[in-house]
Short mmCIF file of C-alpha atoms in Angstrom, two decimals:
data_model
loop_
_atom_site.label_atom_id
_atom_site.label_comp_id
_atom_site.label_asym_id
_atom_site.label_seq_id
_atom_site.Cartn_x
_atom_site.Cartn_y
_atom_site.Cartn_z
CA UNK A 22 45.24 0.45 -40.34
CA UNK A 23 42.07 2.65 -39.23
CA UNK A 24 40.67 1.79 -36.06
CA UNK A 25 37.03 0.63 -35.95
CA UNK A 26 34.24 3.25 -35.16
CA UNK A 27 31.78 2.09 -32.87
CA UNK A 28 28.94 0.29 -33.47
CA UNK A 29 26.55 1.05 -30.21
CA UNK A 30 27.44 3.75 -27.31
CA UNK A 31 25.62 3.13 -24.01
CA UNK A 32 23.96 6.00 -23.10
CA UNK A 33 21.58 7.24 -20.16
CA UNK A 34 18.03 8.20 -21.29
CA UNK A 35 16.59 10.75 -18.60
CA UNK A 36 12.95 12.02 -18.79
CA UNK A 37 10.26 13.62 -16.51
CA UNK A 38 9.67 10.05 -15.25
CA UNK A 39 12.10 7.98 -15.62
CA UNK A 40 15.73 7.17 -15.80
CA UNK A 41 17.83 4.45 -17.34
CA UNK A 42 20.79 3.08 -18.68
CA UNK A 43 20.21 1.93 -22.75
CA UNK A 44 22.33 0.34 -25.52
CA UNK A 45 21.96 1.82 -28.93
CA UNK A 46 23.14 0.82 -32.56
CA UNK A 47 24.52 4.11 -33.87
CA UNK A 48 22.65 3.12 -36.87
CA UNK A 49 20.01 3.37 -35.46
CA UNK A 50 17.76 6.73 -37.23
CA UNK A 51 16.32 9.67 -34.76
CA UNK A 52 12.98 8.53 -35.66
CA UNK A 53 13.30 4.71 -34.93
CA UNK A 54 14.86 5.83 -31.56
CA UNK A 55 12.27 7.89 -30.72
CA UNK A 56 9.53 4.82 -31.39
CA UNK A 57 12.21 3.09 -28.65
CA UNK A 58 11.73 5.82 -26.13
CA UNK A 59 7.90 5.74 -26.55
CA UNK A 60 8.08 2.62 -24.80
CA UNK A 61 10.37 3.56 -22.26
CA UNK A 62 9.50 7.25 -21.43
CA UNK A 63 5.68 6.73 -21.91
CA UNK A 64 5.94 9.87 -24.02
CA UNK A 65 4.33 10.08 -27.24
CA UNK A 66 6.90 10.28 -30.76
CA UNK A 67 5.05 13.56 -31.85
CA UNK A 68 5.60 14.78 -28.53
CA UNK A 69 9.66 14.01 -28.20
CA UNK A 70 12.92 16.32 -28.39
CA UNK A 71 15.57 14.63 -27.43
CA UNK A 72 18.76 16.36 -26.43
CA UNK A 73 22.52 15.10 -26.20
CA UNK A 74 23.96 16.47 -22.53
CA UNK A 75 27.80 15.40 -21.51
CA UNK A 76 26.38 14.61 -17.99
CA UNK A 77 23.06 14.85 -16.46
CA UNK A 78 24.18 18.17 -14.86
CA UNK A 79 25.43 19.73 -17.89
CA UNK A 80 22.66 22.69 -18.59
CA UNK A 81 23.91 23.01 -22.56
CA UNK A 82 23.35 20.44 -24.94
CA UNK A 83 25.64 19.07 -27.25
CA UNK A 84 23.07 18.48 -30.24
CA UNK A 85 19.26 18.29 -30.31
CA UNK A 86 18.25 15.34 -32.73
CA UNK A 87 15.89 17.43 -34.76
CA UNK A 88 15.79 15.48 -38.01
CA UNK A 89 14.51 11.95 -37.65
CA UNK A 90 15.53 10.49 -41.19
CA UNK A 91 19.74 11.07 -39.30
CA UNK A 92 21.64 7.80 -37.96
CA UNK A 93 22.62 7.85 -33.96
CA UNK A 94 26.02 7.93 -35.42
CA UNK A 95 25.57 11.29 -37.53
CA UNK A 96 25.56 13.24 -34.18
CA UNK A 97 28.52 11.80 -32.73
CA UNK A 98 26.87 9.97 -29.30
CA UNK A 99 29.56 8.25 -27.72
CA UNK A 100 29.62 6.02 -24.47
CA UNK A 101 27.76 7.34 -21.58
CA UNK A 102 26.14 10.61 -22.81
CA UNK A 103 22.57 11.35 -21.03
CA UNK A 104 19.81 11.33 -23.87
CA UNK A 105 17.36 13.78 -22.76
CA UNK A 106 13.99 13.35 -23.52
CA UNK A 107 11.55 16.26 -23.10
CA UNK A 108 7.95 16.11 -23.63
CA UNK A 109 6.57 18.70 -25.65
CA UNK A 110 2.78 18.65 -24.49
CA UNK A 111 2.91 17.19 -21.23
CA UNK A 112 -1.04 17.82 -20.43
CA UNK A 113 -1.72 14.86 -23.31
CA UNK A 114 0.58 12.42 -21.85
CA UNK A 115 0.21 13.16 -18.14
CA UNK A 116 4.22 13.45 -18.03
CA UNK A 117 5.20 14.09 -14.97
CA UNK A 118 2.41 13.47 -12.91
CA UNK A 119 3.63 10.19 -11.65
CA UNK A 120 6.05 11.82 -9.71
CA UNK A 121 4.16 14.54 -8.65
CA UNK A 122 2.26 13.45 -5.14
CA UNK A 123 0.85 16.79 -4.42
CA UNK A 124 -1.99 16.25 -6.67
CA UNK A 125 -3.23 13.07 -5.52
CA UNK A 126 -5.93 12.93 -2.72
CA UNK A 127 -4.86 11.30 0.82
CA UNK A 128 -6.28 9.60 3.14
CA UNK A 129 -5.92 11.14 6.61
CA UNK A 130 -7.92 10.36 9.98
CA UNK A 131 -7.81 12.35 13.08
CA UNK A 132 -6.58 11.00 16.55
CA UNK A 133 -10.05 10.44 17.71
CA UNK A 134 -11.30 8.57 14.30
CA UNK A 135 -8.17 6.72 14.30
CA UNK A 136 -8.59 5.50 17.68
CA UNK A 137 -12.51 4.51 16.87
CA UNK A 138 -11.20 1.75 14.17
CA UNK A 139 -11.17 -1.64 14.53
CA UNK A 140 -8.52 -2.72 11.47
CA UNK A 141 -5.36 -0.91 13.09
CA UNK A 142 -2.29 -1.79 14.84
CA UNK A 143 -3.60 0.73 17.84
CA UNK A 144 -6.73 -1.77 18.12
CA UNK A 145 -5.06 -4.87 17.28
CA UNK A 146 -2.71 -4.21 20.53
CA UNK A 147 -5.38 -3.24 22.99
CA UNK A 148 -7.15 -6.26 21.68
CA UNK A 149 -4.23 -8.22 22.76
CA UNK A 150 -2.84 -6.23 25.67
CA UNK A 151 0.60 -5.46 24.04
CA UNK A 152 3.03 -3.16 25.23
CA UNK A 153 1.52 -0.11 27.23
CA UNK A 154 -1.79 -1.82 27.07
CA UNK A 155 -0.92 -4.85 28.86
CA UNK A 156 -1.95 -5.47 32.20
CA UNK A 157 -0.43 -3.59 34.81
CA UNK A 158 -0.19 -6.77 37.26
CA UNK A 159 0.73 -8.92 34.68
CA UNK A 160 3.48 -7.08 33.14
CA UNK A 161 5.17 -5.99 36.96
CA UNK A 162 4.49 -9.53 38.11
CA UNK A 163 7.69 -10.67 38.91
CA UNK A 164 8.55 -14.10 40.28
CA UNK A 165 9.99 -13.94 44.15
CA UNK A 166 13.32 -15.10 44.52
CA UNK A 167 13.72 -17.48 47.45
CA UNK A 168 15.75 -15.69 50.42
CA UNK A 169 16.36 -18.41 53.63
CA UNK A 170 16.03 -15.08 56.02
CA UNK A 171 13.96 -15.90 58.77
CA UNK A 172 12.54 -12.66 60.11
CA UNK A 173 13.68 -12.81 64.19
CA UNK A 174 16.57 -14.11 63.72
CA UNK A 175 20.19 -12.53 64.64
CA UNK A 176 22.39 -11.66 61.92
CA UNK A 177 25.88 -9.65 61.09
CA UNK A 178 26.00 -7.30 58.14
CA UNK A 179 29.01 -7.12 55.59
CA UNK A 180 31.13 -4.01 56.28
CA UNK A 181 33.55 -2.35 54.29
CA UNK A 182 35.08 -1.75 57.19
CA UNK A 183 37.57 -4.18 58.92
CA UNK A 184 36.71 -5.86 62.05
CA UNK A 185 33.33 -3.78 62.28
CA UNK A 186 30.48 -6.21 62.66
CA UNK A 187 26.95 -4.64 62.17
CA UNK A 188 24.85 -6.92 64.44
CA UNK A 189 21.12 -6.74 65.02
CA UNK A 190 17.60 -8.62 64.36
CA UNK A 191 15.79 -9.22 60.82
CA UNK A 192 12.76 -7.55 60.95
CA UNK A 193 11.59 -7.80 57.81
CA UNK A 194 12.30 -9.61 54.74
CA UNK A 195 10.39 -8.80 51.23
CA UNK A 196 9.74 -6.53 48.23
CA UNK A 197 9.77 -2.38 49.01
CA UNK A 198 8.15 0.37 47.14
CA UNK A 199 11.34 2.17 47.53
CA UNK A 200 13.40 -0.11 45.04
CA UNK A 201 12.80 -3.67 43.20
CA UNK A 202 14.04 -6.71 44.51
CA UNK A 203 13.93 -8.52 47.66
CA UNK A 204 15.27 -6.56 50.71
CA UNK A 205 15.95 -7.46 54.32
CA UNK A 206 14.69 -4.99 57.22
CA UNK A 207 17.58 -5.10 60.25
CA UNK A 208 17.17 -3.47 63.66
CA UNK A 209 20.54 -2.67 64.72
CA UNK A 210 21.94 -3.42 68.29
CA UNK A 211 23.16 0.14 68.33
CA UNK A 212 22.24 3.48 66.63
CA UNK A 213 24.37 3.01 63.47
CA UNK A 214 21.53 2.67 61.00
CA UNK A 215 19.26 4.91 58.54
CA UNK A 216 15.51 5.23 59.63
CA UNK A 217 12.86 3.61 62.05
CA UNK A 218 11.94 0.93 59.85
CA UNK A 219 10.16 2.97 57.25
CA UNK A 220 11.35 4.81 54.04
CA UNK A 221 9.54 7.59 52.13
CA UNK A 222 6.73 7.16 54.42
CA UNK A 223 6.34 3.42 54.23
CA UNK A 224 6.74 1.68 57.30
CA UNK A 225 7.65 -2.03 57.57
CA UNK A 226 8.72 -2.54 60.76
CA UNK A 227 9.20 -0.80 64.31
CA UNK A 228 12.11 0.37 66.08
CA UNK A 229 13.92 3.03 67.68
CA UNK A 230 15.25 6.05 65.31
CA UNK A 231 18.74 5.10 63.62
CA UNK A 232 18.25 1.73 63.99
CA UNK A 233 16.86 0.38 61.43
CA UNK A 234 18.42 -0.35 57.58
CA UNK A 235 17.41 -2.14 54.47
CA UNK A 236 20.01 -4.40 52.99
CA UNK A 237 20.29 -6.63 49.99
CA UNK A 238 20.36 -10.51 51.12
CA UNK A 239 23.49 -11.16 50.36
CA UNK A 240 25.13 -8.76 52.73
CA UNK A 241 23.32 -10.72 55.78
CA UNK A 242 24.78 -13.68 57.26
CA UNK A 243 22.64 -15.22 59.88
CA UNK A 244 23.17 -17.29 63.04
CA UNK A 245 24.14 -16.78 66.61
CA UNK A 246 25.83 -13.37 67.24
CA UNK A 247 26.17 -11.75 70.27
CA UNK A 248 25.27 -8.10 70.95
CA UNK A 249 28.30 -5.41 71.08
CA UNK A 250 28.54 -1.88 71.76
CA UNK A 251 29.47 0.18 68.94
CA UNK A 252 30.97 3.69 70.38
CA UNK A 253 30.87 5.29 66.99
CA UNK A 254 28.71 5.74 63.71
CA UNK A 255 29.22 3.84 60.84
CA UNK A 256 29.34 6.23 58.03
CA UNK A 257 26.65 4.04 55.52
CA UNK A 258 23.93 5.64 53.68
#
């Protein structure tokens, strides 16, 4: 028994424009396809050649459907062919050009003219102090953890070192310009510290040189502790 022959073949129909995937009866005639293609390519009939390519990469065609009164079928399109359409006057039927960007006038501003508008996402932030144009105070403004450090009183430092006990007086308890956060002043008992009581210039409390370090609150414990004599330096930062 002979097999069937198709009746339709799905082809791809590539032009200047556009690209698509199509169903076609193979009975379908050159000329009736090309009325088809009108509608989808937006080029004119008169204006059509249609080649058949294996692939769209393929630079030889396989036929050229030159007479309109032939079937689909006569020219042997099978399943997934590309149906090339070329348009033959291009400057009536503006083919191409709706790709083509370079053509088309745009609308540019400078920085400065940019900057002068009011309908922009640079204007609508300043109006509402967004991001880098938010308020300086407002957007550092940080709320002040609660630290039970009295300044004056006697406290012991955490060491990493066993049975070495950093002793000396809170001085200072607060916010620095040297880090964030909440840091607590000490004036050692002996010369085992880091500055005076000022960093980088800032000073925030008084004492002798090497005495004084700034700690995080949680390495102070506070309450009654006794002064001793350290004979050697502690080897902190």
């Amino acid at each position: 028994m002979r097999p069937s022959q198709p009746i339709t073949a799905n082809v791809f129909v590539v032009s200047p424009d556009t690209r698509s995937e199509r169903r076609f009866d193979l009975g379908l005639t050159v000329g009736q396809l090309k009325n088809k293609l009108e509608l989808i390519t937006g080029i004119p009939v008169q204006n059509q050649e249609i080649s058949v390519h294996p692939s769209e990469n393929a630079t030889e065609a396989l036929a050229i459907l030159a007479d309109d009164s032939k079937p689909l079928g006569f020219y042997g399109i099978s399943d997934w062919q590309v149906l090339k359409v070329t348009d033959l006057n291009p400057a009536a039927s503006f083919t191409g050009q709706l790709t083509d960007t370079s053509q088309v006038d745009k609308f540019e501003l400078t920085e400065t003219e940019y900057a002068q508008r009011q309908d922009t996402v640079l204007a609508y932030k300043q109006r509402n102090k967004i991001g880098r144009f938010a308020d300086k105070a407002e957007g550092e403004q940080q709320e002040t953890p609660s630290v039970d450090i009295p300044v004056g009183a006697r406290c012991e430092v955490e060491s990493a070192e066993e049975d070495f006990r950093k002793r000396g007086t809170v001085r200072y308890v607060g916010p620095t310009e040297f880090a964030k956060g909440i840091w607590v002043g000490i004036e050692y008992d002996e010369p085992i510290g880091k500055n005076d009581g000022s960093v980088k210039g800032k000073r925030y409390f008084q004492c002798q040189p090497n005495c004084g370090v700034f700690v995080k609150p949680e390495r102070v414990k506070v309450g009654d502790f006794p002064v001793e004599e350290v004979d050697f330096e502690d080897e902190e930062m």
